[in-house]
Amino acid sequence: MSASTPPAAALLVLRDGETFEGEAVGAPAGVSAGEVVFNTVMSGYTEVITDPSYAGQIITFTYPHIGNYGVSSDDFEAARPWCRGVIMRDLARLHSSWRAEGSLEDFLREHNVAAISGIDTRRLTRHIRDAGSMPGAFGVASRADLLAAARAEPGTSGVDLVGQVTTAEPYTCGHGPRRVVAYDLGIKSTILRCLGELATVTVVPAQTPASEALAGRPDGVFFSNGPGDPEMAVATVEAMKEMLGRVPVFGICLGYQLLALALGGSTFKMRFGHHGGNVPIRCNSTGRIEITSQNHNFAVAAGSVPGVAETHVCLNDDTLAGLELPDAEAFGVQYHPEAGPGPHDARHHFARFAEMMDRHRAAA
């Protein structure tokens, strides 16, 4: 779209009928449908849009001005976006940054991601907080067609989204002295960079059996972030069960939820989840507060996992945010210590994983 071509009028309609007026931007599309969530970051929109954990979802940015510094491929968390669409208050028509390789709108068009701008994102966010995350649809179609699309959208509960985003074949990255197998459930590039400083990392598909993952005698196994319902990742949970006690295990976000399931715990879908870069977490053993990056719609039920120490809690709503199984050298956190985008308060968890692997290797 050139600067002289006005954007087409568009609507966003939620499953409950709530309707918002805006303008169609990004890739042209008649109807885009998915579960509508909101993210509170003030910068880092490229990282958010390319995070595979948003598969099946439409991202609402609460910060009003999006796209002002353009897009750089150095910020990609995956090779392409997996989200169903983007909702904004105001899309910057001009961008300015020495790092920029192009505009956000050009990026969205290149990757066939539709977006809608001009939305009252304050009203939308308040509605989601009151009513909960729900499917919605947006585009240049009629309100009736958009409402029908929203009501036909299944959301993320009971849907295997990991199978859509995981790697098809194993690959290797990193240069560190240890050996790590990383299960790709929707793994972010920033996580791979953090792990790659510690180890040579073999990234494997989510369905990889434990026997294959352990065949090369890794020093540790990592389970990544990813989209959707943890109870759908049955094969990965079974693989984790076979590994616990045999090799150090570290899980982030979805990987942490799968660790809880492997240990006999339970998960539940949150009202509207945590999506942002400023979420306070308390370490129960030290009382230390960390500001963290988070992106999840499901959580582990506190008290449901037998035999573990509940290590961290989210101060916004007291949801469980970390656990460890000391005897098995296994731990996980609900938040994102790698950030991307967000603060680096919690990056020490990668060093903790390295120490765990070194202990295990010395004892072998």
Short mmCIF file of C-alpha atoms in Angstrom, two decimals:
data_model
loop_
_atom_site.label_atom_id
_atom_site.label_comp_id
_atom_site.label_asym_id
_atom_site.label_seq_id
_atom_site.Cartn_x
_atom_site.Cartn_y
_atom_site.Cartn_z
CA MET A 1 0.00 0.00 0.00
CA SER A 2 1.47 3.35 -0.94
CA ALA A 3 1.31 6.38 1.34
CA SER A 4 -1.37 7.86 -0.93
CA THR A 5 -3.63 4.81 -0.82
CA PRO A 6 -5.95 4.90 2.19
CA PRO A 7 -6.33 1.60 4.07
CA ALA A 8 -9.63 -0.24 3.78
CA ALA A 9 -12.11 -0.15 6.64
CA ALA A 10 -12.09 -3.37 8.67
CA LEU A 11 -13.79 -4.89 11.69
CA LEU A 12 -12.66 -7.05 14.59
CA VAL A 13 -15.42 -9.23 16.04
CA LEU A 14 -14.98 -11.42 19.12
CA ARG A 15 -16.86 -14.65 19.73
CA ASP A 16 -19.19 -12.93 22.21
CA GLY A 17 -20.17 -10.36 19.57
CA GLU A 18 -18.05 -7.46 20.84
CA THR A 19 -17.11 -5.43 17.77
CA PHE A 20 -14.29 -2.96 17.05
CA GLU A 21 -13.71 -0.73 14.04
CA GLY A 22 -10.32 -0.29 12.40
CA GLU A 23 -8.31 -0.34 9.19
CA ALA A 24 -6.87 -3.31 7.30
CA VAL A 25 -3.06 -3.27 7.17
CA GLY A 26 -0.38 -5.87 6.58
CA ALA A 27 -1.13 -8.74 4.21
CA PRO A 28 -4.48 -8.56 2.43
CA ALA A 29 -6.94 -11.08 3.83
CA GLY A 30 -10.70 -11.39 3.88
CA VAL A 31 -10.90 -13.04 7.31
CA SER A 32 -8.22 -13.84 9.90
CA ALA A 33 -9.36 -15.85 12.94
CA GLY A 34 -7.66 -17.04 16.11
CA GLU A 35 -7.62 -16.71 19.89
CA VAL A 36 -7.23 -13.02 20.79
CA VAL A 37 -4.67 -12.23 23.51
CA PHE A 38 -2.88 -9.05 24.57
CA ASN A 39 0.82 -8.37 25.11
CA THR A 40 2.06 -5.47 27.27
CA VAL A 41 5.62 -4.97 25.97
CA MET A 42 6.60 -1.42 25.06
CA SER A 43 9.19 -2.53 22.50
CA GLY A 44 10.24 -5.79 20.88
CA TYR A 45 7.26 -6.21 18.57
CA THR A 46 9.39 -8.12 16.03
CA GLU A 47 10.40 -10.70 18.64
CA VAL A 48 6.81 -11.05 19.80
CA ILE A 49 5.37 -11.50 16.31
CA THR A 50 7.98 -14.15 15.41
CA ASP A 51 7.64 -16.13 18.66
CA PRO A 52 6.21 -19.57 17.71
CA SER A 53 4.35 -19.69 21.03
CA TYR A 54 1.71 -17.46 19.39
CA ALA A 55 0.61 -20.15 16.93
CA GLY A 56 -3.18 -20.14 16.79
CA GLN A 57 -3.43 -16.68 18.35
CA ILE A 58 -4.01 -13.07 17.31
CA ILE A 59 -1.69 -10.66 19.14
CA THR A 60 -3.03 -7.39 20.54
CA PHE A 61 -0.32 -4.86 21.43
CA THR A 62 -1.34 -2.66 24.35
CA TYR A 63 1.44 -0.17 23.58
CA PRO A 64 -0.17 2.31 21.17
CA HIS A 65 2.56 2.94 18.57
CA ILE A 66 3.91 -0.14 16.78
CA GLY A 67 6.44 -0.24 13.95
CA ASN A 68 8.32 2.99 14.64
CA TYR A 69 11.81 1.42 14.41
CA GLY A 70 11.05 -0.96 11.56
CA VAL A 71 12.14 -4.60 11.43
CA SER A 72 15.56 -6.27 11.61
CA SER A 73 16.11 -9.98 10.92
CA ASP A 74 18.54 -10.06 13.86
CA ASP A 75 15.47 -9.82 16.10
CA PHE A 76 13.59 -12.80 14.64
CA GLU A 77 12.74 -15.54 17.14
CA ALA A 78 11.83 -17.92 14.30
CA ALA A 79 12.22 -17.94 10.53
CA ARG A 80 8.66 -16.67 10.12
CA PRO A 81 5.66 -15.62 12.21
CA TRP A 82 3.22 -18.31 13.38
CA CYS A 83 0.57 -15.96 14.79
CA ARG A 84 -2.80 -15.63 13.04
CA GLY A 85 -2.73 -11.83 12.96
CA VAL A 86 -1.81 -8.59 14.73
CA ILE A 87 -4.01 -5.91 16.35
CA MET A 88 -2.67 -2.38 16.92
CA ARG A 89 -3.80 1.08 17.95
CA ASP A 90 -1.48 2.84 15.52
CA LEU A 91 0.86 1.43 12.86
CA ALA A 92 3.78 3.77 12.19
CA ARG A 93 3.83 4.75 8.51
CA LEU A 94 7.46 5.87 8.76
CA HIS A 95 10.18 4.02 10.64
CA SER A 96 13.61 5.16 11.78
CA SER A 97 16.51 2.99 12.97
CA TRP A 98 20.00 2.29 11.66
CA ARG A 99 19.25 -1.42 12.16
CA ALA A 100 16.03 -1.47 10.15
CA GLU A 101 15.87 -3.63 7.03
CA GLY A 102 12.34 -2.57 6.19
CA SER A 103 9.00 -1.51 7.61
CA LEU A 104 6.76 -3.61 9.84
CA GLU A 105 3.97 -3.50 7.26
CA ASP A 106 6.27 -4.78 4.52
CA PHE A 107 7.38 -7.56 6.86
CA LEU A 108 3.77 -8.55 7.56
CA ARG A 109 2.99 -8.61 3.84
CA GLU A 110 6.10 -10.64 3.05
CA HIS A 111 5.07 -13.29 5.56
CA ASN A 112 1.35 -13.17 4.75
CA VAL A 113 0.27 -11.90 8.17
CA ALA A 114 -2.84 -9.74 8.21
CA ALA A 115 -3.21 -6.95 10.73
CA ILE A 116 -5.75 -4.37 11.82
CA SER A 117 -4.86 -0.87 13.03
CA GLY A 118 -6.90 1.94 14.52
CA ILE A 119 -8.42 -0.36 17.17
CA ASP A 120 -9.26 0.97 20.62
CA THR A 121 -6.82 -1.45 22.25
CA ARG A 122 -7.57 -0.12 25.75
CA ARG A 123 -11.20 -1.13 25.43
CA LEU A 124 -10.24 -4.45 23.84
CA THR A 125 -7.73 -5.26 26.60
CA ARG A 126 -10.23 -4.40 29.33
CA HIS A 127 -12.79 -6.62 27.67
CA ILE A 128 -10.37 -9.56 27.48
CA ARG A 129 -9.39 -9.06 31.12
CA ASP A 130 -13.06 -9.13 32.13
CA ALA A 131 -14.33 -11.84 29.80
CA GLY A 132 -11.12 -13.83 29.24
CA SER A 133 -9.18 -14.63 26.10
CA MET A 134 -11.50 -15.81 23.37
CA PRO A 135 -11.52 -16.46 19.62
CA GLY A 136 -12.06 -13.52 17.32
CA ALA A 137 -11.87 -12.67 13.63
CA PHE A 138 -10.96 -9.53 11.75
CA GLY A 139 -10.87 -8.33 8.17
CA VAL A 140 -12.80 -6.50 5.50
CA ALA A 141 -15.68 -9.01 5.52
CA SER A 142 -19.12 -8.32 6.95
CA ARG A 143 -19.73 -8.39 10.68
CA ALA A 144 -21.93 -11.48 10.26
CA ASP A 145 -19.16 -13.36 8.43
CA LEU A 146 -16.56 -12.32 10.99
CA LEU A 147 -18.78 -13.36 13.90
CA ALA A 148 -19.35 -16.74 12.27
CA ALA A 149 -15.60 -17.17 11.78
CA ALA A 150 -14.92 -16.25 15.40
CA ARG A 151 -17.49 -18.74 16.68
CA ALA A 152 -16.09 -21.47 14.41
CA GLU A 153 -12.55 -20.96 15.71
CA PRO A 154 -11.69 -23.68 18.31
CA GLY A 155 -9.17 -21.64 20.30
CA THR A 156 -6.11 -23.34 21.82
CA SER A 157 -7.56 -25.81 24.34
CA GLY A 158 -7.37 -29.40 23.15
CA VAL A 159 -5.47 -28.48 19.99
CA ASP A 160 -2.01 -29.84 19.09
CA LEU A 161 -0.19 -26.67 18.04
CA VAL A 162 3.30 -27.97 18.86
CA GLY A 163 3.09 -30.31 15.89
CA GLN A 164 2.68 -27.28 13.62
CA VAL A 165 5.79 -25.40 14.78
CA THR A 166 8.37 -28.05 15.69
CA THR A 167 11.34 -28.73 13.43
CA ALA A 168 10.92 -31.50 10.86
CA GLU A 169 14.53 -32.71 11.18
CA PRO A 170 17.24 -32.49 13.84
CA TYR A 171 19.95 -29.83 13.49
CA THR A 172 22.94 -28.63 15.48
CA CYS A 173 23.94 -25.18 16.70
CA GLY A 174 26.10 -23.58 19.39
CA HIS A 175 29.75 -23.86 20.31
CA GLY A 176 29.84 -24.49 24.08
CA PRO A 177 31.84 -27.32 25.70
CA ARG A 178 28.86 -29.41 26.85
CA ARG A 179 26.35 -31.46 24.85
CA VAL A 180 22.64 -30.62 25.10
CA VAL A 181 19.63 -32.09 23.34
CA ALA A 182 16.90 -29.44 22.97
CA TYR A 183 13.32 -30.48 22.26
CA ASP A 184 11.83 -27.98 19.83
CA LEU A 185 8.27 -27.34 20.97
CA GLY A 186 8.41 -23.90 19.33
CA ILE A 187 11.90 -22.90 20.43
CA LYS A 188 13.02 -19.27 20.23
CA SER A 189 16.28 -18.14 18.65
CA THR A 190 17.29 -16.31 21.83
CA ILE A 191 17.03 -19.55 23.79
CA LEU A 192 19.30 -21.27 21.26
CA ARG A 193 21.83 -18.46 21.61
CA CYS A 194 21.82 -18.80 25.41
CA LEU A 195 22.14 -22.59 25.25
CA GLY A 196 24.76 -22.32 22.50
CA GLU A 197 27.07 -20.43 24.84
CA LEU A 198 26.95 -23.42 27.21
CA ALA A 199 26.96 -26.34 24.83
CA THR A 200 26.81 -27.80 21.36
CA VAL A 201 23.06 -28.11 20.97
CA THR A 202 21.24 -30.79 18.98
CA VAL A 203 17.69 -29.57 18.33
CA VAL A 204 15.20 -32.40 17.83
CA PRO A 205 11.51 -32.63 16.86
CA ALA A 206 8.92 -32.72 19.64
CA GLN A 207 8.01 -36.36 18.90
CA THR A 208 11.57 -37.67 19.40
CA PRO A 209 11.65 -40.78 21.66
CA ALA A 210 13.84 -40.69 24.76
CA SER A 211 16.03 -43.47 23.39
CA GLU A 212 16.99 -41.34 20.38
CA ALA A 213 17.57 -38.21 22.46
CA LEU A 214 19.83 -40.06 24.91
CA ALA A 215 21.69 -42.13 22.32
CA GLY A 216 24.50 -39.58 22.04
CA ARG A 217 24.92 -39.42 25.85
CA PRO A 218 24.11 -35.71 26.24
CA ASP A 219 25.07 -33.83 29.38
CA GLY A 220 21.53 -32.43 29.62
CA VAL A 221 18.16 -32.25 27.91
CA PHE A 222 16.23 -29.01 27.44
CA PHE A 223 12.49 -28.63 26.74
CA SER A 224 11.51 -25.36 25.10
CA ASN A 225 8.65 -22.92 25.06
CA GLY A 226 5.81 -23.56 22.64
CA PRO A 227 2.17 -22.90 21.85
CA GLY A 228 -1.09 -24.26 23.11
CA ASP A 229 -2.36 -26.93 25.45
CA PRO A 230 0.36 -28.89 27.31
CA GLU A 231 -1.90 -31.93 27.61
CA MET A 232 -1.71 -32.38 23.84
CA ALA A 233 2.07 -33.00 23.91
CA VAL A 234 1.65 -36.62 25.03
CA ALA A 235 4.69 -38.07 23.25
CA THR A 236 7.01 -35.40 24.67
CA VAL A 237 5.72 -36.01 28.20
CA GLU A 238 6.35 -39.74 27.82
CA ALA A 239 9.90 -39.07 26.62
CA MET A 240 10.53 -36.80 29.59
CA LYS A 241 9.31 -39.46 32.03
CA GLU A 242 11.97 -41.84 30.71
CA MET A 243 14.72 -39.22 31.12
CA LEU A 244 14.07 -38.00 34.64
CA GLY A 245 16.79 -39.25 36.95
CA ARG A 246 19.04 -40.28 34.05
CA VAL A 247 20.11 -36.85 32.77
CA PRO A 248 19.66 -33.23 33.93
CA VAL A 249 16.46 -31.65 32.59
CA PHE A 250 15.55 -27.98 32.21
CA GLY A 251 12.18 -26.72 30.94
CA ILE A 252 11.01 -23.23 30.04
CA CYS A 253 7.34 -22.21 29.69
CA LEU A 254 5.62 -25.12 27.89
CA GLY A 255 8.64 -27.28 28.74
CA TYR A 256 8.07 -26.47 32.42
CA GLN A 257 4.40 -27.39 32.12
CA LEU A 258 5.34 -30.73 30.52
CA LEU A 259 7.77 -31.39 33.38
CA ALA A 260 4.90 -30.92 35.81
CA LEU A 261 2.72 -33.34 33.82
CA ALA A 262 5.55 -35.89 33.63
CA LEU A 263 5.80 -35.77 37.43
CA GLY A 264 2.07 -36.36 37.90
CA GLY A 265 0.88 -32.77 38.18
CA SER A 266 -1.92 -30.94 36.41
CA THR A 267 -2.31 -27.79 34.32
CA PHE A 268 -5.20 -25.42 33.64
CA LYS A 269 -6.06 -22.68 31.19
CA MET A 270 -5.77 -19.18 32.61
CA ARG A 271 -8.38 -16.48 32.17
CA PHE A 272 -6.24 -14.32 29.91
CA GLY A 273 -2.69 -15.57 30.48
CA HIS A 274 0.54 -13.67 30.93
CA HIS A 275 2.00 -11.95 27.87
CA GLY A 276 4.51 -9.19 28.48
CA GLY A 277 7.97 -8.16 29.58
CA ASN A 278 7.39 -6.75 33.06
CA VAL A 279 5.97 -9.58 35.20
CA PRO A 280 7.31 -9.81 38.81
CA ILE A 281 8.41 -13.24 40.07
CA ARG A 282 9.51 -14.12 43.61
CA CYS A 283 12.00 -16.86 44.44
CA ASN A 284 10.52 -18.67 47.44
CA SER A 285 13.88 -19.66 48.96
CA THR A 286 15.58 -16.25 48.81
CA GLY A 287 12.73 -13.75 48.55
CA ARG A 288 14.49 -12.22 45.53
CA ILE A 289 12.18 -10.45 43.06
CA GLU A 290 12.89 -10.63 39.34
CA ILE A 291 11.09 -8.80 36.54
CA THR A 292 10.50 -11.32 33.79
CA SER A 293 9.29 -11.87 30.25
CA GLN A 294 6.27 -14.17 29.99
CA ASN A 295 4.06 -15.63 27.28
CA HIS A 296 1.63 -18.37 28.25
CA ASN A 297 -2.10 -19.10 28.52
CA PHE A 298 -1.80 -22.28 30.60
CA ALA A 299 -0.34 -22.73 34.08
CA VAL A 300 0.66 -25.50 36.48
CA ALA A 301 -1.75 -25.99 39.38
CA ALA A 302 0.02 -25.21 42.65
CA GLY A 303 0.21 -28.22 44.96
CA SER A 304 -0.55 -30.68 42.16
CA VAL A 305 2.99 -31.96 41.51
CA PRO A 306 4.10 -34.57 44.07
CA GLY A 307 7.64 -34.65 45.43
CA VAL A 308 8.84 -31.27 44.12
CA ALA A 309 9.90 -27.97 45.61
CA GLU A 310 7.74 -25.09 44.37
CA THR A 311 10.48 -22.55 43.76
CA HIS A 312 8.87 -19.45 42.25
CA VAL A 313 5.55 -17.62 42.31
CA CYS A 314 4.10 -14.88 40.10
CA LEU A 315 3.29 -11.84 42.21
CA ASN A 316 0.54 -10.61 39.88
CA ASP A 317 -1.81 -13.50 40.63
CA ASP A 318 0.08 -16.02 42.85
CA THR A 319 0.28 -18.64 40.10
CA LEU A 320 3.07 -21.19 40.38
CA ALA A 321 6.07 -20.12 38.28
CA GLY A 322 8.82 -22.64 39.02
CA LEU A 323 9.57 -26.07 40.43
CA GLU A 324 12.49 -28.43 40.91
CA LEU A 325 13.04 -32.11 41.58
CA PRO A 326 16.45 -32.06 43.32
CA ASP A 327 17.01 -35.81 43.43
CA ALA A 328 16.54 -36.05 39.66
CA GLU A 329 18.49 -32.90 38.70
CA ALA A 330 15.41 -31.43 37.02
CA PHE A 331 13.85 -27.97 37.17
CA GLY A 332 11.68 -25.61 35.17
CA VAL A 333 10.31 -22.07 35.14
CA GLN A 334 7.11 -20.72 33.65
CA TYR A 335 8.68 -17.46 32.55
CA HIS A 336 11.36 -16.74 29.91
CA PRO A 337 14.86 -16.25 31.40
CA GLU A 338 16.24 -15.69 27.89
CA ALA A 339 13.80 -12.76 27.44
CA GLY A 340 13.74 -11.65 23.79
CA PRO A 341 12.18 -9.17 24.36
CA GLY A 342 12.36 -8.27 28.02
CA PRO A 343 14.67 -7.95 31.03
CA HIS A 344 17.58 -10.30 31.73
CA ASP A 345 17.04 -10.64 35.49
CA ALA A 346 16.51 -14.42 35.23
CA ARG A 347 19.27 -15.45 32.80
CA HIS A 348 21.14 -17.05 35.70
CA HIS A 349 18.95 -20.14 35.17
CA PHE A 350 21.10 -21.07 32.18
CA ALA A 351 24.19 -21.00 34.41
CA ARG A 352 22.29 -23.16 36.87
CA PHE A 353 21.61 -25.69 34.11
CA ALA A 354 25.33 -25.69 33.23
CA GLU A 355 26.30 -26.35 36.86
CA MET A 356 23.79 -29.18 37.02
CA MET A 357 25.23 -30.77 33.88
CA ASP A 358 28.79 -30.46 35.20
CA ARG A 359 27.84 -32.18 38.46
CA HIS A 360 26.15 -34.97 36.56
CA ARG A 361 29.12 -35.45 34.25
CA ALA A 362 31.59 -35.49 37.17
CA ALA A 363 29.51 -38.12 38.97
CA ALA A 364 29.14 -40.38 35.92
#
